[in-house]
Amino acid sequence: LNVGIKADGQRLALQGLDVKLDDSHIQGNVAISQFTQPLYSFDLNIDKLDLNRYLPASPANTPAATKKPADKTAQTNEQVIDLSALKALNAQGAIRIGWLKYGNTEAKNLNIGLKAQEGLASLDPLNADLYQGTMRGAVKVDARAVPAISIQQSLQNIAVGPLLADTINNDMLSGNGHLTLQVKAQG
């Protein structure tokens, strides 16, 4: 760990951050200001990040997860996404990751910009190179009165077979694919 710390009554900044964590090398700057309603700012470069090292093992194979309820009325398919934490989040910054792995899925050259303020958050850009192609787009979330999510993504020249094999363990398709996605959801 190598970092310069600058603090006064208004701001705490970690400048010239240079951290080696497991197999990852992280460089950049992180700051917090407006301590009563904190504003977080960051600009980080990470050479490689294997998220599997930091996430708990999947509960899919545990006895409790495979046990089915005796009464079908006890089952529910309703999934709730709690966006309330975004209401208090004030942050802006950028993260660039040279190589990222989650499960078996890999991506390169991730570029993520974050802006969050007063219940509105956006990941823009949300770009990556994956499976011989590119992903470019943005995600916007409104966590105010009626939660809403907007996703715009363009995937170009993606090798579909390897992507499906790594993400859902099924390579039922092959070839290269192009996908433009525009989704808006509310409620």
mmCIF file of C-alpha atoms in Angstrom:
data_model
loop_
_atom_site.group_PDB
_atom_site.id
_atom_site.type_symbol
_atom_site.label_atom_id
_atom_site.label_comp_id
_atom_site.label_asym_id
_atom_site.label_seq_id
_atom_site.Cartn_x
_atom_site.Cartn_y
_atom_site.Cartn_z
ATOM 1 C CA LEU A 1 0.000 0.000 0.000
ATOM 2 C CA ASN A 2 1.316 3.397 -0.970
ATOM 3 C CA VAL A 3 -0.909 6.454 -0.589
ATOM 4 C CA GLY A 4 -0.797 10.151 0.175
ATOM 5 C CA ILE A 5 -3.411 11.400 2.613
ATOM 6 C CA LYS A 6 -4.657 14.959 2.510
ATOM 7 C CA ALA A 7 -7.244 16.094 5.032
ATOM 8 C CA ASP A 8 -8.788 19.307 6.218
ATOM 9 C CA GLY A 9 -12.118 20.058 7.847
ATOM 10 C CA GLN A 10 -13.943 19.818 4.511
ATOM 11 C CA ARG A 11 -12.339 16.917 2.632
ATOM 12 C CA LEU A 12 -10.388 13.685 3.113
ATOM 13 C CA ALA A 13 -8.465 12.508 0.057
ATOM 14 C CA LEU A 14 -6.335 9.480 -0.682
ATOM 15 C CA GLN A 15 -4.098 10.657 -3.501
ATOM 16 C CA GLY A 16 -1.675 8.575 -5.501
ATOM 17 C CA LEU A 17 -3.267 5.384 -4.209
ATOM 18 C CA ASP A 18 -1.141 2.395 -5.202
ATOM 19 C CA VAL A 19 -2.332 -0.910 -3.753
ATOM 20 C CA LYS A 20 -1.453 -4.531 -4.460
ATOM 21 C CA LEU A 21 -4.372 -6.704 -3.265
ATOM 22 C CA ASP A 22 -4.160 -10.421 -4.000
ATOM 23 C CA ASP A 23 -3.570 -10.520 -7.781
ATOM 24 C CA SER A 24 -4.895 -6.999 -8.394
ATOM 25 C CA HIS A 25 -2.958 -3.752 -8.741
ATOM 26 C CA ILE A 26 -5.127 -0.712 -7.953
ATOM 27 C CA GLN A 27 -4.061 2.868 -8.656
ATOM 28 C CA GLY A 28 -5.911 6.148 -8.432
ATOM 29 C CA ASN A 29 -7.530 8.671 -6.126
ATOM 30 C CA VAL A 30 -10.434 8.458 -3.666
ATOM 31 C CA ALA A 31 -11.979 11.325 -1.698
ATOM 32 C CA ILE A 32 -14.867 12.152 0.582
ATOM 33 C CA SER A 33 -16.210 15.634 1.248
ATOM 34 C CA GLN A 34 -19.358 17.266 2.642
ATOM 35 C CA PHE A 35 -19.282 14.967 5.659
ATOM 36 C CA THR A 36 -22.885 15.621 6.798
ATOM 37 C CA GLN A 37 -24.151 14.330 3.437
ATOM 38 C CA PRO A 38 -21.007 12.648 2.139
ATOM 39 C CA LEU A 39 -19.916 13.123 -1.445
ATOM 40 C CA TYR A 40 -17.620 10.331 -2.603
ATOM 41 C CA SER A 41 -15.380 10.849 -5.600
ATOM 42 C CA PHE A 42 -12.962 8.403 -7.171
ATOM 43 C CA ASP A 43 -10.836 7.686 -10.193
ATOM 44 C CA LEU A 44 -9.451 4.137 -10.139
ATOM 45 C CA ASN A 45 -7.480 1.905 -12.471
ATOM 46 C CA ILE A 46 -7.397 -1.830 -11.719
ATOM 47 C CA ASP A 47 -5.224 -4.085 -13.849
ATOM 48 C CA LYS A 48 -7.175 -7.306 -13.165
ATOM 49 C CA LEU A 49 -9.955 -8.338 -10.808
ATOM 50 C CA ASP A 50 -11.298 -11.839 -10.169
ATOM 51 C CA LEU A 51 -14.580 -11.233 -8.314
ATOM 52 C CA ASN A 52 -14.907 -14.949 -7.552
ATOM 53 C CA ARG A 53 -12.236 -14.498 -4.863
ATOM 54 C CA TYR A 54 -14.426 -12.076 -2.911
ATOM 55 C CA LEU A 55 -17.966 -13.424 -3.323
ATOM 56 C CA PRO A 56 -19.494 -16.184 -1.186
ATOM 57 C CA ALA A 57 -19.917 -19.627 -2.711
ATOM 58 C CA SER A 58 -23.201 -20.138 -4.539
ATOM 59 C CA PRO A 59 -25.884 -21.630 -2.251
ATOM 60 C CA ALA A 60 -27.435 -23.558 -5.172
ATOM 61 C CA ASN A 61 -25.962 -26.878 -4.068
ATOM 62 C CA THR A 62 -26.664 -26.598 -0.363
ATOM 63 C CA PRO A 63 -29.396 -28.861 1.128
ATOM 64 C CA ALA A 64 -31.502 -25.873 2.196
ATOM 65 C CA ALA A 65 -31.467 -24.428 -1.326
ATOM 66 C CA THR A 66 -32.510 -27.678 -2.998
ATOM 67 C CA LYS A 67 -35.240 -28.519 -0.479
ATOM 68 C CA LYS A 68 -38.707 -27.785 -1.888
ATOM 69 C CA PRO A 69 -41.569 -26.529 0.269
ATOM 70 C CA ALA A 70 -44.303 -29.074 0.954
ATOM 71 C CA ASP A 71 -47.075 -26.556 0.267
ATOM 72 C CA LYS A 72 -47.025 -24.855 -3.147
ATOM 73 C CA THR A 73 -48.818 -21.821 -1.724
ATOM 74 C CA ALA A 74 -45.700 -21.180 0.373
ATOM 75 C CA GLN A 75 -43.702 -20.503 -2.793
ATOM 76 C CA THR A 76 -43.373 -17.019 -4.207
ATOM 77 C CA ASN A 77 -41.724 -15.886 -7.399
ATOM 78 C CA GLU A 78 -41.743 -12.236 -6.438
ATOM 79 C CA GLN A 79 -38.290 -10.678 -6.392
ATOM 80 C CA VAL A 80 -37.884 -7.211 -4.948
ATOM 81 C CA ILE A 81 -34.989 -4.947 -5.855
ATOM 82 C CA ASP A 82 -34.356 -2.562 -2.983
ATOM 83 C CA LEU A 83 -33.062 0.728 -4.372
ATOM 84 C CA SER A 84 -33.463 2.734 -1.160
ATOM 85 C CA ALA A 85 -29.676 2.913 -0.545
ATOM 86 C CA LEU A 86 -29.348 5.052 -3.680
ATOM 87 C CA LYS A 87 -31.396 7.830 -2.087
ATOM 88 C CA ALA A 88 -28.527 8.680 0.266
ATOM 89 C CA LEU A 89 -25.662 8.001 -2.158
ATOM 90 C CA ASN A 90 -23.810 11.000 -3.555
ATOM 91 C CA ALA A 91 -20.873 9.854 -5.651
ATOM 92 C CA GLN A 92 -19.106 10.478 -8.902
ATOM 93 C CA GLY A 93 -16.147 8.844 -10.471
ATOM 94 C CA ALA A 94 -14.675 6.394 -12.902
ATOM 95 C CA ILE A 95 -13.316 2.869 -12.707
ATOM 96 C CA ARG A 96 -11.278 1.234 -15.419
ATOM 97 C CA ILE A 97 -10.513 -2.491 -15.178
ATOM 98 C CA GLY A 98 -8.132 -4.176 -17.605
ATOM 99 C CA TRP A 99 -9.496 -7.710 -17.007
ATOM 100 C CA LEU A 100 -12.528 -8.823 -14.960
ATOM 101 C CA LYS A 101 -13.832 -12.295 -14.151
ATOM 102 C CA TYR A 102 -17.172 -13.173 -12.546
ATOM 103 C CA GLY A 103 -18.119 -16.855 -12.505
ATOM 104 C CA ASN A 104 -16.697 -18.103 -15.784
ATOM 105 C CA THR A 105 -17.490 -14.875 -17.637
ATOM 106 C CA GLU A 106 -14.568 -12.628 -18.550
ATOM 107 C CA ALA A 107 -14.391 -9.076 -19.861
ATOM 108 C CA LYS A 108 -11.553 -6.739 -20.785
ATOM 109 C CA ASN A 109 -11.087 -2.989 -20.865
ATOM 110 C CA LEU A 110 -14.062 -2.120 -18.673
ATOM 111 C CA ASN A 111 -14.802 1.578 -18.419
ATOM 112 C CA ILE A 112 -17.474 2.522 -15.909
ATOM 113 C CA GLY A 113 -18.516 6.044 -14.983
ATOM 114 C CA LEU A 114 -20.750 6.571 -11.946
ATOM 115 C CA LYS A 115 -22.851 9.567 -10.994
ATOM 116 C CA ALA A 116 -25.281 9.332 -8.091
ATOM 117 C CA GLN A 117 -27.138 12.156 -6.392
ATOM 118 C CA GLU A 118 -30.482 12.522 -4.610
ATOM 119 C CA GLY A 119 -31.821 9.123 -5.691
ATOM 120 C CA LEU A 120 -30.714 9.356 -9.318
ATOM 121 C CA ALA A 121 -27.793 7.154 -10.380
ATOM 122 C CA SER A 122 -26.195 6.369 -13.694
ATOM 123 C CA LEU A 123 -23.460 4.114 -14.955
ATOM 124 C CA ASP A 124 -22.373 6.001 -18.041
ATOM 125 C CA PRO A 125 -20.344 4.857 -19.797
ATOM 126 C CA LEU A 126 -20.731 1.140 -19.140
ATOM 127 C CA ASN A 127 -18.353 -0.216 -21.754
ATOM 128 C CA ALA A 128 -16.282 -3.394 -22.119
ATOM 129 C CA ASP A 129 -14.632 -5.660 -24.623
ATOM 130 C CA LEU A 130 -15.961 -9.191 -24.355
ATOM 131 C CA TYR A 131 -15.892 -12.381 -26.370
ATOM 132 C CA GLN A 132 -14.200 -10.837 -29.425
ATOM 133 C CA GLY A 133 -16.726 -8.004 -29.478
ATOM 134 C CA THR A 134 -17.734 -4.835 -27.665
ATOM 135 C CA MET A 135 -20.405 -3.723 -25.222
ATOM 136 C CA ARG A 136 -21.256 -0.020 -25.095
ATOM 137 C CA GLY A 137 -24.050 1.630 -23.184
ATOM 138 C CA ALA A 138 -25.454 3.049 -19.973
ATOM 139 C CA VAL A 139 -27.722 2.176 -17.047
ATOM 140 C CA LYS A 140 -29.820 4.789 -15.256
ATOM 141 C CA VAL A 141 -31.711 4.243 -12.017
ATOM 142 C CA ASP A 142 -34.255 6.547 -10.405
ATOM 143 C CA ALA A 143 -34.809 5.511 -6.767
ATOM 144 C CA ARG A 144 -37.039 8.438 -5.867
ATOM 145 C CA ALA A 145 -40.846 8.102 -5.509
ATOM 146 C CA VAL A 146 -41.510 5.320 -8.045
ATOM 147 C CA PRO A 147 -38.318 3.352 -8.781
ATOM 148 C CA ALA A 148 -37.358 3.183 -12.456
ATOM 149 C CA ILE A 149 -34.512 1.568 -14.377
ATOM 150 C CA SER A 150 -33.380 2.356 -17.905
ATOM 151 C CA ILE A 151 -30.819 0.216 -19.733
ATOM 152 C CA GLN A 152 -29.299 1.003 -23.103
ATOM 153 C CA GLN A 153 -26.686 -1.422 -24.386
ATOM 154 C CA SER A 154 -25.203 -2.232 -27.744
ATOM 155 C CA LEU A 155 -23.288 -5.488 -28.119
ATOM 156 C CA GLN A 156 -21.403 -5.795 -31.380
ATOM 157 C CA ASN A 157 -19.676 -8.832 -32.897
ATOM 158 C CA ILE A 158 -19.971 -10.968 -29.727
ATOM 159 C CA ALA A 159 -18.907 -14.637 -30.029
ATOM 160 C CA VAL A 160 -22.225 -16.074 -28.864
ATOM 161 C CA GLY A 161 -21.203 -19.710 -28.196
ATOM 162 C CA PRO A 162 -18.370 -18.967 -25.738
ATOM 163 C CA LEU A 163 -20.441 -16.233 -24.039
ATOM 164 C CA LEU A 164 -23.376 -18.592 -23.447
ATOM 165 C CA ALA A 165 -21.074 -21.403 -22.319
ATOM 166 C CA ASP A 166 -19.427 -19.158 -19.714
ATOM 167 C CA THR A 167 -22.562 -17.360 -18.483
ATOM 168 C CA ILE A 168 -25.262 -20.063 -18.500
ATOM 169 C CA ASN A 169 -23.185 -23.202 -19.100
ATOM 170 C CA ASN A 170 -24.932 -23.854 -22.424
ATOM 171 C CA ASP A 171 -23.558 -23.291 -25.905
ATOM 172 C CA MET A 172 -26.793 -23.856 -27.815
ATOM 173 C CA LEU A 173 -25.893 -21.153 -30.354
ATOM 174 C CA SER A 174 -22.772 -20.314 -32.286
ATOM 175 C CA GLY A 175 -21.542 -17.483 -34.454
ATOM 176 C CA ASN A 176 -21.213 -13.774 -33.864
ATOM 177 C CA GLY A 177 -24.095 -11.664 -32.676
ATOM 178 C CA HIS A 178 -25.171 -8.075 -32.531
ATOM 179 C CA LEU A 179 -27.697 -6.935 -29.967
ATOM 180 C CA THR A 180 -29.162 -3.533 -29.238
ATOM 181 C CA LEU A 181 -31.057 -3.389 -25.978
ATOM 182 C CA GLN A 182 -33.273 -0.578 -24.714
ATOM 183 C CA VAL A 183 -35.238 -1.429 -21.577
ATOM 184 C CA LYS A 184 -37.275 0.834 -19.321
ATOM 185 C CA ALA A 185 -38.935 -0.540 -16.212
ATOM 186 C CA GLN A 186 -40.836 1.183 -13.458
ATOM 187 C CA GLY A 187 -42.486 0.103 -10.252
#
